[in-house]
Amino acid sequence: DADVTQTPRNRITKTGKRIMLECSQTKGHDRMYWYRQDPGLGLRLIYYSFDVKDINKGEISDGYSVSRQAQAKFSLSLESAIPNQTALYFCATSDPGQHQETQYFGPGTRLLVL
Amino acid sequence: AQSVTQLGSHVSVSEGALVLLRCNYSSSVPPYLFWYVQYPNQGLQLLLKYTTGATLVKGINGFEAEFKKSETSFHLTKPSAHMSDAAEYFCAVSPSGGYNKLIFGAGTRLAVHP
């Protein structure tokens, strides 16, 4: 079974809708991250969380919110989706005590906002 | 501020030829450097990383990279390309020590033709 899972894998929604992307991990890592990937731009950090009580904005947090429900779960919400939020979204985890904080990525969620 | 530049958004090689993917970085502190690979419809997978010590780093699938501080480079190479190497490759940098905020390059898509 995959260590980092994301649901859904694909989602089509309409402008103005609120949607949630979910991430779960079985690696036991404290740190979790949400990125978006756009062609030609690489991955950009949206939010990150060091533990359940610690959530921080990344470089492109506007229009997004997150919830860290438990150590293993980190959800990303689009409050009112807009077309330029069409992208591939990745969740990642890391452990500060191991592997110089190598990040481990989920398979991604492909989001299309019409 | 840290940044990563990957020269060439698309690279095409023949099967059996040398693979060279270029990455230059800027960092105000000694960096950790990473190469990730993304196969079609999959998440990112760590290929190799440099933290400290030996500047020539070997990774999975026959890839290696050399950290050259004087050139602020971390180019990825493989002596002989295989069809299965076709993927997108991302270089990333983070500050050594402390928390791991990864800054990604824009990515290089590698095509391997017979």
mmCIF file of N, CA, C and O in Angstrom, chain B residues 8-55:
data_model
loop_
_atom_site.group_PDB
_atom_site.id
_atom_site.type_symbol
_atom_site.label_atom_id
_atom_site.label_comp_id
_atom_site.label_asym_id
_atom_site.label_seq_id
_atom_site.Cartn_x
_atom_site.Cartn_y
_atom_site.Cartn_z
ATOM 1 N N GLY B 8 16.915 24.151 -19.999
ATOM 2 C CA GLY B 8 16.289 23.246 -20.958
ATOM 3 C C GLY B 8 15.042 22.624 -20.387
ATOM 4 O O GLY B 8 15.114 21.766 -19.518
ATOM 5 N N SER B 9 13.893 23.034 -20.885
ATOM 6 C CA SER B 9 12.646 22.446 -20.396
ATOM 7 C C SER B 9 12.400 21.081 -21.037
ATOM 8 O O SER B 9 11.650 20.270 -20.490
ATOM 9 N N HIS B 10 13.013 20.848 -22.194
ATOM 10 C CA HIS B 10 12.894 19.568 -22.877
ATOM 11 C C HIS B 10 14.279 19.135 -23.356
ATOM 12 O O HIS B 10 15.015 19.928 -23.948
ATOM 13 N N VAL B 11 14.603 17.881 -23.089
ATOM 14 C CA VAL B 11 15.845 17.289 -23.559
ATOM 15 C C VAL B 11 15.499 15.968 -24.231
ATOM 16 O O VAL B 11 14.699 15.182 -23.699
ATOM 17 N N SER B 12 16.081 15.741 -25.396
ATOM 18 C CA SER B 12 15.829 14.511 -26.130
ATOM 19 C C SER B 12 17.150 13.811 -26.410
ATOM 20 O O SER B 12 18.099 14.453 -26.885
ATOM 21 N N VAL B 13 17.209 12.515 -26.102
ATOM 22 C CA VAL B 13 18.431 11.750 -26.343
ATOM 23 C C VAL B 13 18.063 10.428 -26.998
ATOM 24 O O VAL B 13 16.916 9.969 -26.904
ATOM 25 N N SER B 14 19.036 9.814 -27.597
ATOM 26 C CA SER B 14 18.856 8.484 -28.151
ATOM 27 C C SER B 14 19.091 7.436 -27.074
ATOM 28 O O SER B 14 19.865 7.660 -26.133
ATOM 29 N N GLU B 15 18.444 6.323 -27.201
ATOM 30 C CA GLU B 15 18.684 5.225 -26.273
ATOM 31 C C GLU B 15 20.162 4.855 -26.320
ATOM 32 O O GLU B 15 20.745 4.717 -27.405
ATOM 33 N N GLY B 16 20.785 4.741 -25.146
ATOM 34 C CA GLY B 16 22.201 4.419 -25.064
ATOM 35 C C GLY B 16 23.105 5.638 -24.982
ATOM 36 O O GLY B 16 24.296 5.502 -24.672
ATOM 37 N N ALA B 17 22.574 6.802 -25.232
ATOM 38 C CA ALA B 17 23.373 8.031 -25.183
ATOM 39 C C ALA B 17 23.455 8.567 -23.763
ATOM 40 O O ALA B 17 22.673 8.199 -22.888
ATOM 41 N N LEU B 18 24.409 9.471 -23.584
ATOM 42 C CA LEU B 18 24.575 10.131 -22.287
ATOM 43 C C LEU B 18 23.387 11.045 -21.999
ATOM 44 O O LEU B 18 22.926 11.785 -22.865
ATOM 45 N N VAL B 19 22.943 11.007 -20.753
ATOM 46 C CA VAL B 19 21.927 11.943 -20.290
ATOM 47 C C VAL B 19 22.607 12.998 -19.423
ATOM 48 O O VAL B 19 23.364 12.657 -18.505
ATOM 49 N N LEU B 20 22.341 14.263 -19.722
ATOM 50 C CA LEU B 20 22.849 15.371 -18.912
ATOM 51 C C LEU B 20 21.720 16.366 -18.718
ATOM 52 O O LEU B 20 21.260 16.988 -19.678
ATOM 53 N N LEU B 21 21.287 16.518 -17.484
ATOM 54 C CA LEU B 21 20.252 17.494 -17.149
ATOM 55 C C LEU B 21 20.887 18.511 -16.205
ATOM 56 O O LEU B 21 21.456 18.151 -15.184
ATOM 57 N N ARG B 22 20.737 19.774 -16.572
ATOM 58 C CA ARG B 22 21.476 20.818 -15.867
ATOM 59 C C ARG B 22 20.636 21.499 -14.792
ATOM 60 O O ARG B 22 19.443 21.770 -14.990
ATOM 61 N N CYS B 23 21.308 21.799 -13.676
ATOM 62 C CA CYS B 23 20.659 22.484 -12.561
ATOM 63 C C CYS B 23 21.657 23.424 -11.918
ATOM 64 O O CYS B 23 22.761 23.019 -11.555
ATOM 65 N N ASN B 24 21.269 24.685 -11.812
ATOM 66 C CA ASN B 24 22.058 25.667 -11.080
ATOM 67 C C ASN B 24 21.177 26.257 -9.989
ATOM 68 O O ASN B 24 19.975 26.407 -10.151
ATOM 69 N N TYR B 25 21.800 26.614 -8.887
ATOM 70 C CA TYR B 25 21.032 27.096 -7.753
ATOM 71 C C TYR B 25 21.662 28.354 -7.197
ATOM 72 O O TYR B 25 22.834 28.654 -7.474
ATOM 73 N N SER B 26 20.903 29.060 -6.429
ATOM 74 C CA SER B 26 21.441 30.152 -5.625
ATOM 75 C C SER B 26 20.955 29.933 -4.197
ATOM 76 O O SER B 26 19.805 29.558 -3.970
ATOM 77 N N SER B 27 21.878 30.115 -3.279
ATOM 78 C CA SER B 27 21.537 29.905 -1.877
ATOM 79 C C SER B 27 22.485 30.712 -1.012
ATOM 80 O O SER B 27 23.694 30.726 -1.251
ATOM 81 N N SER B 28 21.953 31.320 0.006
ATOM 82 C CA SER B 28 22.777 32.132 0.900
ATOM 83 C C SER B 28 23.430 31.297 1.996
ATOM 84 O O SER B 28 24.307 31.767 2.709
ATOM 85 N N VAL B 29 23.009 30.066 2.122
ATOM 86 C CA VAL B 29 23.586 29.161 3.118
ATOM 87 C C VAL B 29 23.902 27.837 2.421
ATOM 88 O O VAL B 29 23.396 27.573 1.331
ATOM 89 N N PRO B 30 24.762 27.021 3.019
ATOM 90 C CA PRO B 30 25.049 25.725 2.391
ATOM 91 C C PRO B 30 23.765 24.966 2.141
ATOM 92 O O PRO B 30 22.945 24.799 3.041
ATOM 93 N N PRO B 31 23.587 24.521 0.916
ATOM 94 C CA PRO B 31 22.298 23.914 0.566
ATOM 95 C C PRO B 31 22.276 22.404 0.686
ATOM 96 O O PRO B 31 23.313 21.748 0.629
ATOM 97 N N TYR B 32 21.084 21.872 0.835
ATOM 98 C CA TYR B 32 20.838 20.487 0.493
ATOM 99 C C TYR B 32 20.270 20.507 -0.930
ATOM 100 O O TYR B 32 19.472 21.389 -1.265
ATOM 101 N N LEU B 33 20.644 19.544 -1.741
ATOM 102 C CA LEU B 33 20.219 19.520 -3.132
ATOM 103 C C LEU B 33 19.593 18.172 -3.461
ATOM 104 O O LEU B 33 20.073 17.127 -3.013
ATOM 105 N N PHE B 34 18.549 18.215 -4.244
ATOM 106 C CA PHE B 34 17.781 17.014 -4.540
ATOM 107 C C PHE B 34 17.467 16.952 -6.039
ATOM 108 O O PHE B 34 17.299 17.981 -6.706
ATOM 109 N N TRP B 35 17.367 15.743 -6.536
ATOM 110 C CA TRP B 35 16.741 15.489 -7.828
ATOM 111 C C TRP B 35 15.577 14.524 -7.604
ATOM 112 O O TRP B 35 15.732 13.468 -6.971
ATOM 113 N N TYR B 36 14.428 14.942 -8.128
ATOM 114 C CA TYR B 36 13.239 14.103 -8.112
ATOM 115 C C TYR B 36 12.870 13.752 -9.546
ATOM 116 O O TYR B 36 13.075 14.538 -10.468
ATOM 117 N N VAL B 37 12.244 12.593 -9.715
ATOM 118 C CA VAL B 37 11.758 12.175 -11.025
ATOM 119 C C VAL B 37 10.246 11.942 -10.943
ATOM 120 O O VAL B 37 9.733 11.460 -9.921
ATOM 121 N N GLN B 38 9.561 12.361 -11.986
ATOM 122 C CA GLN B 38 8.111 12.160 -12.064
ATOM 123 C C GLN B 38 7.789 11.392 -13.341
ATOM 124 O O GLN B 38 7.918 11.939 -14.435
ATOM 125 N N TYR B 39 7.383 10.154 -13.184
ATOM 126 C CA TYR B 39 6.936 9.365 -14.323
ATOM 127 C C TYR B 39 5.497 9.739 -14.651
ATOM 128 O O TYR B 39 4.770 10.246 -13.788
ATOM 129 N N PRO B 40 5.066 9.503 -15.863
ATOM 130 C CA PRO B 40 3.716 9.891 -16.266
ATOM 131 C C PRO B 40 2.656 9.405 -15.292
ATOM 132 O O PRO B 40 2.648 8.242 -14.881
ATOM 133 N N ASN B 41 1.794 10.323 -14.904
ATOM 134 C CA ASN B 41 0.657 10.036 -14.026
ATOM 135 C C ASN B 41 1.066 9.513 -12.646
ATOM 136 O O ASN B 41 0.301 8.773 -12.014
ATOM 137 N N GLN B 42 2.236 9.902 -12.217
ATOM 138 C CA GLN B 42 2.686 9.490 -10.896
ATOM 139 C C GLN B 42 3.179 10.692 -10.103
ATOM 140 O O GLN B 42 3.375 11.779 -10.642
ATOM 141 N N GLY B 43 3.368 10.476 -8.802
ATOM 142 C CA GLY B 43 3.943 11.515 -7.961
ATOM 143 C C GLY B 43 5.448 11.587 -8.139
ATOM 144 O O GLY B 43 6.029 10.874 -8.951
ATOM 145 N N LEU B 44 6.070 12.449 -7.389
ATOM 146 C CA LEU B 44 7.518 12.620 -7.468
ATOM 147 C C LEU B 44 8.228 11.581 -6.611
ATOM 148 O O LEU B 44 7.804 11.269 -5.504
ATOM 149 N N GLN B 45 9.323 11.096 -7.140
ATOM 150 C CA GLN B 45 10.124 10.086 -6.450
ATOM 151 C C GLN B 45 11.547 10.604 -6.321
ATOM 152 O O GLN B 45 12.109 11.137 -7.293
ATOM 153 N N LEU B 46 12.119 10.459 -5.139
ATOM 154 C CA LEU B 46 13.485 10.922 -4.933
ATOM 155 C C LEU B 46 14.453 10.081 -5.746
ATOM 156 O O LEU B 46 14.466 8.852 -5.656
ATOM 157 N N LEU B 47 15.285 10.773 -6.519
ATOM 158 C CA LEU B 47 16.294 10.112 -7.342
ATOM 159 C C LEU B 47 17.627 10.058 -6.597
ATOM 160 O O LEU B 47 18.288 9.030 -6.523
ATOM 161 N N LEU B 48 18.006 11.192 -6.038
ATOM 162 C CA LEU B 48 19.225 11.290 -5.245
ATOM 163 C C LEU B 48 19.237 12.618 -4.521
ATOM 164 O O LEU B 48 18.445 13.509 -4.821
ATOM 165 N N LYS B 49 20.190 12.742 -3.570
ATOM 166 C CA LYS B 49 20.291 13.989 -2.824
ATOM 167 C C LYS B 49 21.731 14.195 -2.367
ATOM 168 O O LYS B 49 22.495 13.236 -2.184
ATOM 169 N N TYR B 50 22.071 15.461 -2.205
ATOM 170 C CA TYR B 50 23.347 15.842 -1.613
ATOM 171 C C TYR B 50 23.068 16.619 -0.334
ATOM 172 O O TYR B 50 22.287 17.571 -0.336
ATOM 173 N N THR B 51 23.729 16.197 0.733
ATOM 174 C CA THR B 51 23.606 16.948 1.986
ATOM 175 C C THR B 51 24.986 17.423 2.418
ATOM 176 O O THR B 51 25.271 18.616 2.424
ATOM 177 N N THR B 52 25.830 16.516 2.779
ATOM 178 C CA THR B 52 27.207 16.856 3.123
ATOM 179 C C THR B 52 28.114 15.723 2.653
ATOM 180 O O THR B 52 27.647 14.672 2.224
ATOM 181 N N GLY B 53 29.429 15.942 2.731
ATOM 182 C CA GLY B 53 30.347 14.865 2.406
ATOM 183 C C GLY B 53 30.691 14.793 0.933
ATOM 184 O O GLY B 53 30.855 15.818 0.267
ATOM 185 N N ALA B 54 30.767 13.601 0.417
ATOM 186 C CA ALA B 54 31.187 13.373 -0.963
ATOM 187 C C ALA B 54 30.321 14.157 -1.929
ATOM 188 O O ALA B 54 29.091 14.131 -1.847
ATOM 189 N N THR B 55 30.971 14.850 -2.862
ATOM 190 C CA THR B 55 30.231 15.724 -3.770
ATOM 191 C C THR B 55 29.636 14.982 -4.950
ATOM 192 O O THR B 55 28.764 15.517 -5.630
#
